[in-house]
Amino acid sequence: MGLKPSTTKCHLVRAILESVAFRNRQLYDTMQRETSIRISKIRADGGVSNNTFVMQMTADLFGQAIDKPKHTDMSALGAAFLAGLAVASSEDVPMRTLLPPAFVPREPLRNYPDDLAVSGNFAMPQQTTEGVWSTKEELKKLRHQEVLYEPQRKIKDYEVSMSAWELALQRCSNWYNDS
């Protein structure tokens, strides 16, 4: 497995982070091989996207830029966006209670249209006859890039490490049996 008496916690952490990037490369290769979908833009979200080491190494392994948004918890946010597109207002549920305040920054009061109410530091829409957002284009405007990870190293720089990782995976793949 490559463990020695001199192996430290730092070595193990780096190996774990590298394995995430190597696995990303495996998944990327599988998608390229098994689908006819051309990947022209890569966006990352979720907790691991906050790790600059993993993101930079993944960009290097893909040979392609990776866009990380400002808000990385996209699963919950995506569900909220879809619900906001689908929901119609009713007198029971004012739209301003459904809108995540972090996505509507407060502007100076004089710039507020008549259909906005001010609550704390955020502007919130008053009740309307539509959902929170009426189009996907409105939602696309809410996504803001925080970092663009550009490839800095060649894939060849990682070939030895990735081959060793794949060999280690093969060696430990049959450690557990169902019987």
GROMACS .gro file of N, CA, C and O in nm, residues 53-135:
model
  332
   53PHE      N    1  -0.685   2.252  -0.320
   53PHE     CA    2  -0.593   2.148  -0.367
   53PHE      C    3  -0.665   2.050  -0.460
   53PHE      O    4  -0.619   2.021  -0.570
   54VAL      N    5  -0.778   1.999  -0.415
   54VAL     CA    6  -0.855   1.903  -0.495
   54VAL      C    7  -0.903   1.967  -0.625
   54VAL      O    8  -0.894   1.908  -0.733
   55MET      N    9  -0.952   2.089  -0.616
   55MET     CA   10  -1.004   2.156  -0.735
   55MET      C   11  -0.895   2.183  -0.837
   55MET      O   12  -0.914   2.161  -0.957
   56GLN      N   13  -0.779   2.229  -0.791
   56GLN     CA   14  -0.670   2.258  -0.885
   56GLN      C   15  -0.618   2.130  -0.948
   56GLN      O   16  -0.595   2.123  -1.068
   57MET      N   17  -0.602   2.025  -0.867
   57MET     CA   18  -0.554   1.898  -0.920
   57MET      C   19  -0.654   1.838  -1.019
   57MET      O   20  -0.616   1.784  -1.123
   58THR      N   21  -0.782   1.852  -0.990
   58THR     CA   22  -0.886   1.802  -1.082
   58THR      C   23  -0.881   1.879  -1.214
   58THR      O   24  -0.890   1.820  -1.321
   59ALA      N   25  -0.865   2.010  -1.207
   59ALA     CA   26  -0.853   2.091  -1.330
   59ALA      C   27  -0.731   2.046  -1.410
   59ALA      O   28  -0.738   2.033  -1.533
   60ASP      N   29  -0.622   2.020  -1.342
   60ASP     CA   30  -0.501   1.971  -1.410
   60ASP      C   31  -0.527   1.836  -1.476
   60ASP      O   32  -0.488   1.814  -1.592
   61LEU      N   33  -0.592   1.745  -1.403
   61LEU     CA   34  -0.618   1.611  -1.456
   61LEU      C   35  -0.717   1.612  -1.572
   61LEU      O   36  -0.709   1.531  -1.663
   62PHE      N   37  -0.811   1.705  -1.570
   62PHE     CA   38  -0.909   1.716  -1.678
   62PHE      C   39  -0.850   1.791  -1.797
   62PHE      O   40  -0.898   1.779  -1.908
   63GLY      N   41  -0.748   1.874  -1.770
   63GLY     CA   42  -0.694   1.959  -1.874
   63GLY      C   43  -0.797   2.063  -1.917
   63GLY      O   44  -0.800   2.108  -2.031
   64GLN      N   45  -0.881   2.101  -1.823
   64GLN     CA   46  -0.992   2.191  -1.853
   64GLN      C   47  -1.021   2.277  -1.730
   64GLN      O   48  -1.002   2.233  -1.616
   65ALA      N   49  -1.068   2.399  -1.752
   65ALA     CA   50  -1.100   2.489  -1.642
   65ALA      C   51  -1.222   2.438  -1.565
   65ALA      O   52  -1.312   2.377  -1.623
   66ILE      N   53  -1.224   2.466  -1.435
   66ILE     CA   54  -1.337   2.430  -1.349
   66ILE      C   55  -1.386   2.556  -1.280
   66ILE      O   56  -1.310   2.627  -1.216
   67ASP      N   57  -1.514   2.581  -1.293
   67ASP     CA   58  -1.581   2.699  -1.238
   67ASP      C   59  -1.644   2.662  -1.104
   67ASP      O   60  -1.725   2.572  -1.096
   68LYS      N   61  -1.602   2.733  -0.998
   68LYS     CA   62  -1.659   2.711  -0.866
   68LYS      C   63  -1.745   2.833  -0.830
   68LYS      O   64  -1.698   2.945  -0.836
   69PRO      N   65  -1.872   2.810  -0.794
   69PRO     CA   66  -1.959   2.924  -0.762
   69PRO      C   67  -1.933   2.979  -0.622
   69PRO      O   68  -1.869   2.915  -0.539
   70LYS      N   69  -1.985   3.096  -0.600
   70LYS     CA   70  -1.974   3.161  -0.469
   70LYS      C   71  -2.049   3.079  -0.364
   70LYS      O   72  -2.001   3.059  -0.254
   71HIS      N   73  -2.168   3.030  -0.399
   71HIS     CA   74  -2.249   2.948  -0.307
   71HIS      C   75  -2.235   2.803  -0.352
   71HIS      O   76  -2.277   2.768  -0.461
   72THR      N   77  -2.179   2.718  -0.266
   72THR     CA   78  -2.146   2.581  -0.308
   72THR      C   79  -2.249   2.477  -0.266
   72THR      O   80  -2.239   2.363  -0.307
   73ASP      N   81  -2.347   2.512  -0.185
   73ASP     CA   82  -2.448   2.414  -0.143
   73ASP      C   83  -2.559   2.412  -0.247
   73ASP      O   84  -2.671   2.457  -0.222
   74MET      N   85  -2.529   2.361  -0.365
   74MET     CA   86  -2.621   2.370  -0.477
   74MET      C   87  -2.734   2.267  -0.472
   74MET      O   88  -2.837   2.286  -0.537
   75SER      N   89  -2.720   2.159  -0.397
   75SER     CA   90  -2.829   2.061  -0.390
   75SER      C   91  -2.952   2.123  -0.326
   75SER      O   92  -3.062   2.119  -0.382
   76ALA      N   93  -2.934   2.181  -0.208
   76ALA     CA   94  -3.046   2.244  -0.139
   76ALA      C   95  -3.094   2.366  -0.217
   76ALA      O   96  -3.214   2.389  -0.232
   77LEU      N   97  -3.000   2.443  -0.269
   77LEU     CA   98  -3.037   2.562  -0.344
   77LEU      C   99  -3.110   2.526  -0.473
   77LEU      O  100  -3.208   2.590  -0.509
   78GLY      N  101  -3.064   2.420  -0.539
   78GLY     CA  102  -3.131   2.375  -0.661
   78GLY      C  103  -3.275   2.333  -0.634
   78GLY      O  104  -3.366   2.365  -0.711
   79ALA      N  105  -3.295   2.264  -0.523
   79ALA     CA  106  -3.431   2.224  -0.486
   79ALA      C  107  -3.518   2.348  -0.459
   79ALA      O  108  -3.633   2.355  -0.501
   80ALA      N  109  -3.460   2.446  -0.391
   80ALA     CA  110  -3.533   2.570  -0.364
   80ALA      C  111  -3.565   2.644  -0.494
   80ALA      O  112  -3.674   2.697  -0.512
   81PHE      N  113  -3.469   2.646  -0.586
   81PHE     CA  114  -3.491   2.712  -0.715
   81PHE      C  115  -3.604   2.645  -0.792
   81PHE      O  116  -3.691   2.712  -0.848
   82LEU      N  117  -3.602   2.512  -0.796
   82LEU     CA  118  -3.708   2.440  -0.868
   82LEU      C  119  -3.844   2.464  -0.804
   82LEU      O  120  -3.944   2.484  -0.873
   83ALA      N  121  -3.847   2.462  -0.672
   83ALA     CA  122  -3.974   2.489  -0.602
   83ALA      C  123  -4.020   2.632  -0.630
   83ALA      O  124  -4.139   2.656  -0.654
   84GLY      N  125  -3.925   2.725  -0.633
   84GLY     CA  126  -3.960   2.864  -0.661
   84GLY      C  127  -4.012   2.885  -0.801
   84GLY      O  128  -4.096   2.972  -0.825
   85LEU      N  129  -3.963   2.805  -0.895
   85LEU     CA  130  -4.015   2.812  -1.032
   85LEU      C  131  -4.156   2.755  -1.040
   85LEU      O  132  -4.240   2.802  -1.117
   86ALA      N  133  -4.182   2.652  -0.961
   86ALA     CA  134  -4.307   2.579  -0.972
   86ALA      C  135  -4.422   2.638  -0.890
   86ALA      O  136  -4.538   2.626  -0.928
   87VAL      N  137  -4.390   2.699  -0.778
   87VAL     CA  138  -4.495   2.741  -0.686
   87VAL      C  139  -4.570   2.864  -0.739
   87VAL      O  140  -4.513   2.952  -0.798
   88ALA      N  141  -4.697   2.863  -0.721
   88ALA     CA  142  -4.778   2.981  -0.754
   88ALA      C  143  -4.818   3.043  -0.622
   88ALA      O  144  -4.833   2.975  -0.521
   89SER      N  145  -4.835   3.171  -0.621
   89SER     CA  146  -4.865   3.236  -0.495
   89SER      C  147  -5.009   3.208  -0.453
   89SER      O  148  -5.096   3.183  -0.534
   90SER      N  149  -5.027   3.213  -0.324
   90SER     CA  150  -5.162   3.205  -0.270
   90SER      C  151  -5.167   3.304  -0.156
   90SER      O  152  -5.064   3.351  -0.108
   91GLU      N  153  -5.284   3.336  -0.111
   91GLU     CA  154  -5.292   3.433  -0.001
   91GLU      C  155  -5.237   3.374   0.128
   91GLU      O  156  -5.201   3.447   0.218
   92ASP      N  157  -5.229   3.240   0.136
   92ASP     CA  158  -5.177   3.176   0.256
   92ASP      C  159  -5.025   3.190   0.267
   92ASP      O  160  -4.971   3.194   0.376
   93VAL      N  161  -4.954   3.190   0.152
   93VAL     CA  162  -4.808   3.188   0.153
   93VAL      C  163  -4.754   3.306   0.073
   93VAL      O  164  -4.743   3.299  -0.048
   94PRO      N  165  -4.722   3.415   0.141
   94PRO     CA  166  -4.664   3.528   0.067
   94PRO      C  167  -4.531   3.488   0.006
   94PRO      O  168  -4.452   3.415   0.066
   95MET      N  169  -4.505   3.535  -0.115
   95MET     CA  170  -4.381   3.501  -0.185
   95MET      C  171  -4.258   3.543  -0.108
   95MET      O  172  -4.156   3.478  -0.112
   96ARG      N  173  -4.266   3.649  -0.032
   96ARG     CA  174  -4.147   3.695   0.039
   96ARG      C  175  -4.100   3.595   0.143
   96ARG      O  176  -3.986   3.598   0.184
   97THR      N  177  -4.185   3.503   0.188
   97THR     CA  178  -4.140   3.402   0.283
   97THR      C  179  -4.068   3.288   0.213
   97THR      O  180  -4.001   3.210   0.277
   98LEU      N  181  -4.081   3.278   0.080
   98LEU     CA  182  -4.018   3.169   0.007
   98LEU      C  183  -3.882   3.205  -0.051
   98LEU      O  184  -3.803   3.119  -0.083
   99LEU      N  185  -3.853   3.333  -0.068
   99LEU     CA  186  -3.731   3.376  -0.134
   99LEU      C  187  -3.613   3.373  -0.038
   99LEU      O  188  -3.618   3.433   0.068
  100PRO      N  189  -3.504   3.300  -0.075
  100PRO     CA  190  -3.387   3.303   0.013
  100PRO      C  191  -3.327   3.443   0.012
  100PRO      O  192  -3.288   3.492  -0.093
  101PRO      N  193  -3.321   3.510   0.126
  101PRO     CA  194  -3.279   3.650   0.129
  101PRO      C  195  -3.137   3.671   0.078
  101PRO      O  196  -3.107   3.776   0.027
  102ALA      N  197  -3.050   3.575   0.088
  102ALA     CA  198  -2.911   3.594   0.045
  102ALA      C  199  -2.899   3.623  -0.103
  102ALA      O  200  -2.798   3.673  -0.149
  103PHE      N  201  -3.004   3.597  -0.180
  103PHE     CA  202  -2.995   3.614  -0.324
  103PHE      C  203  -3.062   3.740  -0.375
  103PHE      O  204  -3.071   3.760  -0.493
  104VAL      N  205  -3.110   3.824  -0.287
  104VAL     CA  206  -3.168   3.951  -0.330
  104VAL      C  207  -3.106   4.060  -0.243
  104VAL      O  208  -3.156   4.093  -0.137
  105PRO      N  209  -2.992   4.116  -0.288
  105PRO     CA  210  -2.926   4.217  -0.206
  105PRO      C  211  -3.009   4.344  -0.197
  105PRO      O  212  -3.079   4.379  -0.291
  106ARG      N  213  -3.000   4.408  -0.084
  106ARG     CA  214  -3.075   4.532  -0.062
  106ARG      C  215  -3.007   4.646  -0.138
  106ARG      O  216  -2.888   4.663  -0.135
  107GLU      N  217  -3.087   4.722  -0.205
  107GLU     CA  218  -3.039   4.840  -0.275
  107GLU      C  219  -3.088   4.962  -0.199
  107GLU      O  220  -3.172   4.951  -0.109
  108PRO      N  221  -3.038   5.080  -0.234
  108PRO     CA  222  -3.090   5.201  -0.167
  108PRO      C  223  -3.241   5.209  -0.180
  108PRO      O  224  -3.297   5.173  -0.284
  109LEU      N  225  -3.307   5.253  -0.075
  109LEU     CA  226  -3.453   5.256  -0.069
  109LEU      C  227  -3.516   5.328  -0.187
  109LEU      O  228  -3.618   5.286  -0.239
  110ARG      N  229  -3.455   5.434  -0.235
  110ARG     CA  230  -3.514   5.511  -0.345
  110ARG      C  231  -3.523   5.430  -0.474
  110ARG      O  232  -3.598   5.466  -0.564
  111ASN      N  233  -3.449   5.320  -0.487
  111ASN     CA  234  -3.451   5.239  -0.609
  111ASN      C  235  -3.552   5.125  -0.604
  111ASN      O  236  -3.561   5.047  -0.696
  112TYR      N  237  -3.626   5.113  -0.495
  112TYR     CA  238  -3.718   5.001  -0.481
  112TYR      C  239  -3.844   5.024  -0.564
  112TYR      O  240  -3.909   5.127  -0.551
  113PRO      N  241  -3.880   4.925  -0.647
  113PRO     CA  242  -4.009   4.935  -0.715
  113PRO      C  243  -4.122   4.917  -0.613
  113PRO      O  244  -4.100   4.873  -0.501
  114ASP      N  245  -4.242   4.949  -0.653
  114ASP     CA  246  -4.357   4.941  -0.563
  114ASP      C  247  -4.387   4.799  -0.516
  114ASP      O  248  -4.452   4.781  -0.415
  115ASP      N  249  -4.341   4.697  -0.591
  115ASP     CA  250  -4.376   4.559  -0.553
  115ASP      C  251  -4.274   4.496  -0.459
  115ASP      O  252  -4.274   4.378  -0.437
  116LEU      N  253  -4.184   4.575  -0.401
  116LEU     CA  254  -4.086   4.520  -0.308
  116LEU      C  255  -4.111   4.572  -0.167
  116LEU      O  256  -4.153   4.686  -0.148
  117ALA      N  257  -4.084   4.487  -0.070
  117ALA     CA  258  -4.093   4.527   0.070
  117ALA      C  259  -3.953   4.516   0.129
  117ALA      O  260  -3.875   4.431   0.088
  118VAL      N  261  -3.921   4.598   0.225
  118VAL     CA  262  -3.788   4.594   0.286
  118VAL      C  263  -3.797   4.518   0.417
  118VAL      O  264  -3.883   4.543   0.499
  119SER      N  265  -3.706   4.422   0.435
  119SER     CA  266  -3.701   4.345   0.559
  119SER      C  267  -3.555   4.329   0.597
  119SER      O  268  -3.480   4.263   0.527
  120GLY      N  269  -3.512   4.388   0.702
  120GLY     CA  270  -3.373   4.379   0.744
  120GLY      C  271  -3.281   4.435   0.637
  120GLY      O  272  -3.301   4.545   0.590
  121ASN      N  273  -3.182   4.356   0.595
  121ASN     CA  274  -3.088   4.401   0.493
  121ASN      C  275  -3.125   4.354   0.353
  121ASN      O  276  -3.045   4.365   0.262
  122PHE      N  277  -3.240   4.298   0.335
  122PHE     CA  278  -3.274   4.238   0.207
  122PHE      C  279  -3.407   4.291   0.153
  122PHE      O  280  -3.497   4.322   0.227
  123ALA      N  281  -3.415   4.294   0.022
  123ALA     CA  282  -3.539   4.330  -0.045
  123ALA      C  283  -3.614   4.202  -0.074
  123ALA      O  284  -3.556   4.105  -0.118
  124MET      N  285  -3.742   4.201  -0.049
  124MET     CA  286  -3.821   4.081  -0.072
  124MET      C  287  -3.944   4.115  -0.155
  124MET      O  288  -4.014   4.212  -0.125
  125PRO      N  289  -3.972   4.035  -0.259
  125PRO     CA  290  -4.089   4.064  -0.342
  125PRO      C  291  -4.219   4.050  -0.263
  125PRO      O  292  -4.230   3.963  -0.178
  126GLN      N  293  -4.314   4.134  -0.296
  126GLN     CA  294  -4.448   4.118  -0.241
  126GLN      C  295  -4.514   4.001  -0.315
  126GLN      O  296  -4.463   3.953  -0.413
  127GLN      N  297  -4.628   3.961  -0.266
  127GLN     CA  298  -4.703   3.854  -0.329
  127GLN      C  299  -4.732   3.886  -0.476
  127GLN      O  300  -4.767   3.998  -0.509
  128THR      N  301  -4.716   3.786  -0.562
  128THR     CA  302  -4.749   3.802  -0.703
  128THR      C  303  -4.836   3.684  -0.745
  128THR      O  304  -4.861   3.595  -0.666
  129THR      N  305  -4.876   3.683  -0.870
  129THR     CA  306  -4.957   3.571  -0.916
  129THR      C  307  -4.872   3.462  -0.980
  129THR      O  308  -4.922   3.365  -1.030
  130GLU      N  309  -4.739   3.479  -0.978
  130GLU     CA  310  -4.648   3.379  -1.035
  130GLU      C  311  -4.568   3.315  -0.924
  130GLU      O  312  -4.583   3.348  -0.807
  131GLY      N  313  -4.473   3.225  -0.962
  131GLY     CA  314  -4.382   3.168  -0.865
  131GLY      C  315  -4.280   3.273  -0.822
  131GLY      O  316  -4.286   3.388  -0.862
  132VAL      N  317  -4.183   3.232  -0.743
  132VAL     CA  318  -4.080   3.322  -0.696
  132VAL      C  319  -3.998   3.372  -0.814
  132VAL      O  320  -3.965   3.489  -0.824
  133TRP      N  321  -3.963   3.280  -0.906
  133TRP     CA  322  -3.892   3.316  -1.028
  133TRP      C  323  -3.977   3.267  -1.144
  133TRP      O  324  -4.035   3.159  -1.140
  134SER      N  325  -3.983   3.343  -1.249
  134SER     CA  326  -4.069   3.303  -1.360
  134SER      C  327  -3.994   3.229  -1.470
  134SER      O  328  -4.054   3.156  -1.547
  135THR      N  329  -3.860   3.243  -1.477
  135THR     CA  330  -3.784   3.174  -1.582
  135THR      C  331  -3.653   3.120  -1.528
  135THR      O  332  -3.602   3.168  -1.425
   0.00000   0.00000   0.00000
